[in-house]
Amino acid sequence: EVQLVESGGGLVQPGGSLRLSCAASGFTVSSNYMSWVRQAPGKGLEWVSVIYSGGSTYYADSVKGRFTISRHNSKNTLYLQMNSLRAEDTAVYYCARDNRSFYDAFDIWGQGTMVTVSS
Amino acid sequence: QSVLTQPPSVSGAPGQRVTISCTGSSSNIGAGYDVHWYQQLPGTAPKLLIYGNSNRPSGVPDRFSGSKSGTSASLAITGLQAEDEADYYCQSYDSSLSGPNYVFGTGTKVTVL
């Protein structure tokens, strides 16, 4: 079965760090474009970051310089290292596969992991 | 902030047809980038509903259809059912000098009366 399972969310103080993981099954992370998308409580979806199959990485301006996307090929897992966290980073974080065959639509989503930044 | 604008809410009785608009600009939809639509049921992750403006993934009922024209796109739901009550988001791509920029719409809540 093709699926994504996130983990690593939790409560962290402002200025703190957290690393999210996204374990994939049924397909190879390194062969796909993989993104992180977040959703603040009661708000809409916001793209956060993408890693291309070739390894290039890109970020939304709101997280640039603070977040780092990466992957571990042998573990077939995607990561998001979040540093210098702010209250406005509070959200459910989803990992998603960008399917090139679907005109770059996000066809597979994880269940999400909640990150709360608060003192 | 979202660069694609959707109506906050739409509603309809069971069996009716509703449409959701997604308005962009010349740097995203109007630049020729594809539009995708997602359905988010309460408390769940988004689910791909329409990709490439008008294509349905396997398993999505043909009650859902998408179209695109100029700087806008639309999602239509015909034969509205109670299970269609959810939030719907459009998504495209915005040209930027700093790299890829995936953009989402503001979201529309569909209520079945």
CSV table of C-alpha atoms in Angstrom, one decimal:
chain,number,residue,atom,x,y,z
A,1,GLU,CA,0.0,0.0,0.0
A,2,VAL,CA,1.2,3.4,-0.9
A,3,GLN,CA,1.3,5.6,2.2
A,4,LEU,CA,3.1,8.3,4.2
A,5,VAL,CA,3.3,8.4,8.0
A,6,GLU,CA,4.5,11.5,9.8
A,7,SER,CA,5.9,11.7,13.3
A,8,GLY,CA,7.9,14.0,15.5
A,9,GLY,CA,5.4,16.7,16.3
A,10,GLY,CA,4.8,18.1,19.7
A,11,LEU,CA,5.0,21.2,22.0
A,12,VAL,CA,8.1,23.3,21.8
A,13,GLN,CA,9.1,26.7,23.2
A,14,PRO,CA,9.6,29.7,20.9
A,15,GLY,CA,13.1,29.6,19.6
A,16,GLY,CA,13.3,25.9,19.9
A,17,SER,CA,13.9,23.1,17.4
A,18,LEU,CA,12.0,20.0,16.2
A,19,ARG,CA,12.6,17.4,13.6
A,20,LEU,CA,9.6,15.9,11.7
A,21,SER,CA,9.9,12.5,10.0
A,22,CYS,CA,7.8,11.1,7.2
A,23,ALA,CA,8.1,7.4,6.5
A,24,ALA,CA,7.0,6.2,3.1
A,25,SER,CA,5.9,2.8,1.9
A,26,GLY,CA,4.9,1.5,-1.4
A,27,PHE,CA,7.1,3.9,-3.4
A,28,THR,CA,10.6,5.4,-3.3
A,29,VAL,CA,11.0,8.8,-1.7
A,30,SER,CA,14.3,9.6,-3.5
A,31,SER,CA,12.6,9.0,-6.9
A,32,ASN,CA,10.0,11.6,-6.3
A,33,TYR,CA,9.5,15.2,-5.6
A,34,MET,CA,8.4,15.4,-1.9
A,35,SER,CA,6.9,18.4,-0.1
A,36,TRP,CA,5.9,19.5,3.4
A,37,VAL,CA,2.6,21.4,3.6
A,38,ARG,CA,1.2,22.9,6.8
A,39,GLN,CA,-2.1,24.0,8.1
A,40,ALA,CA,-2.5,26.4,11.1
A,41,PRO,CA,-5.5,25.8,13.3
A,42,GLY,CA,-8.6,26.8,11.5
A,43,LYS,CA,-6.7,28.1,8.5
A,44,GLY,CA,-5.9,27.0,5.0
A,45,LEU,CA,-3.1,25.0,3.5
A,46,GLU,CA,0.4,26.5,3.1
A,47,TRP,CA,3.3,24.9,1.1
A,48,VAL,CA,6.5,24.9,3.2
A,49,SER,CA,9.3,23.1,1.3
A,50,VAL,CA,10.1,20.7,-1.5
A,51,ILE,CA,13.0,18.3,-2.3
A,52,TYR,CA,13.4,17.2,-5.8
A,53,SER,CA,14.5,13.8,-6.8
A,54,GLY,CA,17.8,15.2,-7.9
A,55,GLY,CA,18.3,16.7,-4.4
A,56,SER,CA,17.6,20.3,-5.0
A,57,THR,CA,15.6,22.0,-2.1
A,58,TYR,CA,13.3,25.0,-2.0
A,59,TYR,CA,11.5,26.8,0.7
A,60,ALA,CA,8.6,29.2,1.3
A,61,ASP,CA,9.8,32.7,2.2
A,62,SER,CA,8.2,32.3,5.7
A,63,VAL,CA,10.6,29.4,6.7
A,64,LYS,CA,13.7,30.1,4.6
A,65,GLY,CA,16.8,30.0,6.7
A,66,ARG,CA,15.1,28.3,9.6
A,67,PHE,CA,13.8,25.0,8.1
A,68,THR,CA,15.7,22.3,6.3
A,69,ILE,CA,14.2,19.5,4.2
A,70,SER,CA,16.2,16.3,3.7
A,71,ARG,CA,15.7,12.6,3.1
A,72,HIS,CA,17.4,9.3,4.1
A,73,ASN,CA,17.3,7.1,1.0
A,74,SER,CA,17.9,3.8,2.7
A,75,LYS,CA,15.2,4.5,5.3
A,76,ASN,CA,12.9,5.8,2.6
A,77,THR,CA,12.1,8.7,4.9
A,78,LEU,CA,11.6,12.4,4.5
A,79,TYR,CA,12.6,14.9,7.2
A,80,LEU,CA,11.9,18.5,8.1
A,81,GLN,CA,14.3,20.1,10.6
A,82,MET,CA,12.7,23.2,12.1
A,83,ASN,CA,14.9,25.7,14.0
A,84,SER,CA,14.2,29.1,15.6
A,85,LEU,CA,10.5,28.2,15.8
A,86,ARG,CA,7.9,30.9,16.2
A,87,ALA,CA,4.3,30.9,17.4
A,88,GLU,CA,3.2,31.4,13.8
A,89,ASP,CA,4.8,28.0,12.9
A,90,THR,CA,2.1,26.3,15.0
A,91,ALA,CA,0.3,24.0,12.6
A,92,VAL,CA,-0.4,20.5,11.4
A,93,TYR,CA,2.4,19.5,9.2
A,94,TYR,CA,1.7,17.1,6.3
A,95,CYS,CA,4.2,15.5,4.0
A,96,ALA,CA,3.0,14.9,0.4
A,97,ARG,CA,4.2,13.4,-2.8
A,98,ASP,CA,4.3,15.6,-5.9
A,99,ASN,CA,3.3,13.3,-8.7
A,100,ARG,CA,5.0,14.4,-11.9
A,101,SER,CA,2.6,12.2,-13.9
A,102,PHE,CA,-0.3,14.1,-12.3
A,103,TYR,CA,1.0,17.4,-13.5
A,104,ASP,CA,2.7,17.9,-10.2
A,105,ALA,CA,-0.4,17.5,-8.0
A,106,PHE,CA,0.1,16.2,-4.5
A,107,ASP,CA,-1.4,12.7,-4.8
A,108,ILE,CA,-0.4,11.1,-1.6
A,109,TRP,CA,-0.6,12.8,1.8
A,110,GLY,CA,0.3,11.7,5.3
A,111,GLN,CA,-2.1,11.9,8.2
A,112,GLY,CA,-0.3,15.0,9.6
A,113,THR,CA,1.6,15.7,12.8
A,114,MET,CA,0.8,18.7,15.1
A,115,VAL,CA,3.5,21.2,16.0
A,116,THR,CA,2.7,23.7,18.8
A,117,VAL,CA,5.1,26.5,19.5
A,118,SER,CA,4.2,28.1,22.9
A,119,SER,CA,5.8,29.0,26.2
B,1,GLN,CA,-1.0,34.6,2.4
B,2,SER,CA,-2.9,32.7,-0.3
B,3,VAL,CA,-2.6,34.1,-3.8
B,4,LEU,CA,-5.5,32.1,-5.1
B,5,THR,CA,-9.0,33.4,-4.0
B,6,GLN,CA,-11.9,31.2,-3.3
B,7,PRO,CA,-15.4,32.0,-1.9
B,8,PRO,CA,-15.4,31.2,1.9
B,9,SER,CA,-18.5,29.0,1.6
B,10,VAL,CA,-21.0,27.6,-0.8
B,11,SER,CA,-24.1,25.5,0.0
B,12,GLY,CA,-26.7,23.4,-1.8
B,13,ALA,CA,-29.4,20.9,-1.2
B,14,PRO,CA,-28.8,17.2,-1.9
B,15,GLY,CA,-28.9,16.5,-5.6
B,16,GLN,CA,-28.1,20.1,-6.6
B,17,ARG,CA,-25.1,21.4,-8.4
B,18,VAL,CA,-22.6,23.7,-6.8
B,19,THR,CA,-19.5,25.4,-8.2
B,20,ILE,CA,-16.4,26.8,-6.5
B,21,SER,CA,-14.3,29.4,-8.2
B,22,CYS,CA,-10.5,29.8,-7.8
B,23,THR,CA,-9.2,33.2,-9.0
B,24,GLY,CA,-5.5,33.8,-9.6
B,25,SER,CA,-3.4,36.1,-11.7
B,26,SER,CA,-1.0,36.3,-14.6
B,27,SER,CA,1.8,34.8,-12.5
B,28,ASN,CA,0.1,31.6,-11.6
B,29,ILE,CA,-3.1,30.3,-13.3
B,30,GLY,CA,-2.9,32.9,-16.1
B,31,ALA,CA,0.7,31.9,-16.8
B,32,GLY,CA,-0.5,28.5,-17.9
B,33,TYR,CA,0.2,26.5,-14.7
B,34,ASP,CA,-2.1,23.6,-14.0
B,35,VAL,CA,-4.8,23.8,-11.3
B,36,HIS,CA,-5.5,20.9,-8.9
B,37,TRP,CA,-8.3,20.5,-6.4
B,38,TYR,CA,-8.3,18.8,-3.0
B,39,GLN,CA,-11.1,17.8,-0.6
B,40,GLN,CA,-10.5,17.9,3.1
B,41,LEU,CA,-13.0,16.2,5.3
B,42,PRO,CA,-13.2,17.3,8.9
B,43,GLY,CA,-10.1,16.2,10.9
B,44,THR,CA,-8.5,14.5,8.0
B,45,ALA,CA,-5.7,15.1,5.5
B,46,PRO,CA,-6.4,16.6,2.1
B,47,LYS,CA,-7.3,14.2,-0.7
B,48,LEU,CA,-6.6,14.9,-4.4
B,49,LEU,CA,-9.8,15.4,-6.2
B,50,ILE,CA,-8.9,16.9,-9.6
B,51,TYR,CA,-5.4,17.2,-11.2
B,52,GLY,CA,-4.2,19.0,-14.3
B,53,ASN,CA,-7.3,21.2,-14.4
B,54,SER,CA,-9.9,18.6,-15.3
B,55,ASN,CA,-8.6,15.0,-14.6
B,56,ARG,CA,-10.0,12.7,-11.9
B,57,PRO,CA,-7.7,10.2,-10.1
B,58,SER,CA,-9.0,6.7,-10.0
B,59,GLY,CA,-11.8,6.3,-7.4
B,60,VAL,CA,-13.1,9.9,-7.6
B,61,PRO,CA,-16.7,10.0,-8.6
B,62,ASP,CA,-17.5,11.7,-11.9
B,63,ARG,CA,-19.8,14.0,-10.0
B,64,PHE,CA,-16.7,16.1,-9.5
B,65,SER,CA,-15.4,18.0,-12.5
B,66,GLY,CA,-12.9,20.8,-13.0
B,67,SER,CA,-12.2,23.5,-15.6
B,68,LYS,CA,-9.8,26.4,-16.2
B,69,SER,CA,-10.0,29.6,-18.2
B,70,GLY,CA,-7.7,32.5,-18.2
B,71,THR,CA,-6.7,33.4,-14.7
B,72,SER,CA,-9.4,31.3,-13.0
B,73,ALA,CA,-10.5,27.7,-12.5
B,74,SER,CA,-13.6,26.1,-11.2
B,75,LEU,CA,-14.7,22.9,-9.4
B,76,ALA,CA,-18.2,21.7,-10.0
B,77,ILE,CA,-20.0,19.1,-7.9
B,78,THR,CA,-23.2,17.7,-9.4
B,79,GLY,CA,-25.7,15.6,-7.6
B,80,LEU,CA,-24.5,17.0,-4.2
B,81,GLN,CA,-24.4,14.4,-1.4
B,82,ALA,CA,-24.1,14.7,2.3
B,83,GLU,CA,-20.7,13.1,2.2
B,84,ASP,CA,-19.5,16.0,0.1
B,85,GLU,CA,-19.6,18.3,3.0
B,86,ALA,CA,-16.0,19.3,3.4
B,87,ASP,CA,-13.4,22.0,2.7
B,88,TYR,CA,-12.1,22.3,-0.8
B,89,TYR,CA,-8.8,23.9,-1.9
B,90,CYS,CA,-7.4,24.7,-5.3
B,91,GLN,CA,-3.7,24.7,-5.9
B,92,SER,CA,-1.4,25.8,-8.6
B,93,TYR,CA,2.1,27.1,-9.1
B,94,ASP,CA,3.4,30.7,-9.0
B,95,SER,CA,6.4,31.9,-11.0
B,96,SER,CA,9.1,33.3,-8.8
B,97,LEU,CA,12.7,34.2,-9.3
B,98,SER,CA,13.7,32.4,-6.0
B,99,GLY,CA,12.5,29.0,-7.1
B,100,PRO,CA,9.3,26.9,-7.1
B,101,ASN,CA,6.3,28.3,-5.3
B,102,TYR,CA,3.3,26.1,-4.8
B,103,VAL,CA,0.3,28.1,-4.0
B,104,PHE,CA,-3.0,27.1,-2.5
B,105,GLY,CA,-6.4,28.8,-2.6
B,106,THR,CA,-8.1,30.3,0.5
B,107,GLY,CA,-10.4,27.3,0.8
B,108,THR,CA,-14.1,26.9,0.5
B,109,LYS,CA,-16.4,25.2,2.9
B,110,VAL,CA,-19.2,23.2,1.2
B,111,THR,CA,-22.4,22.8,3.3
B,112,VAL,CA,-25.1,20.3,2.3
B,113,LEU,CA,-28.4,21.8,3.4
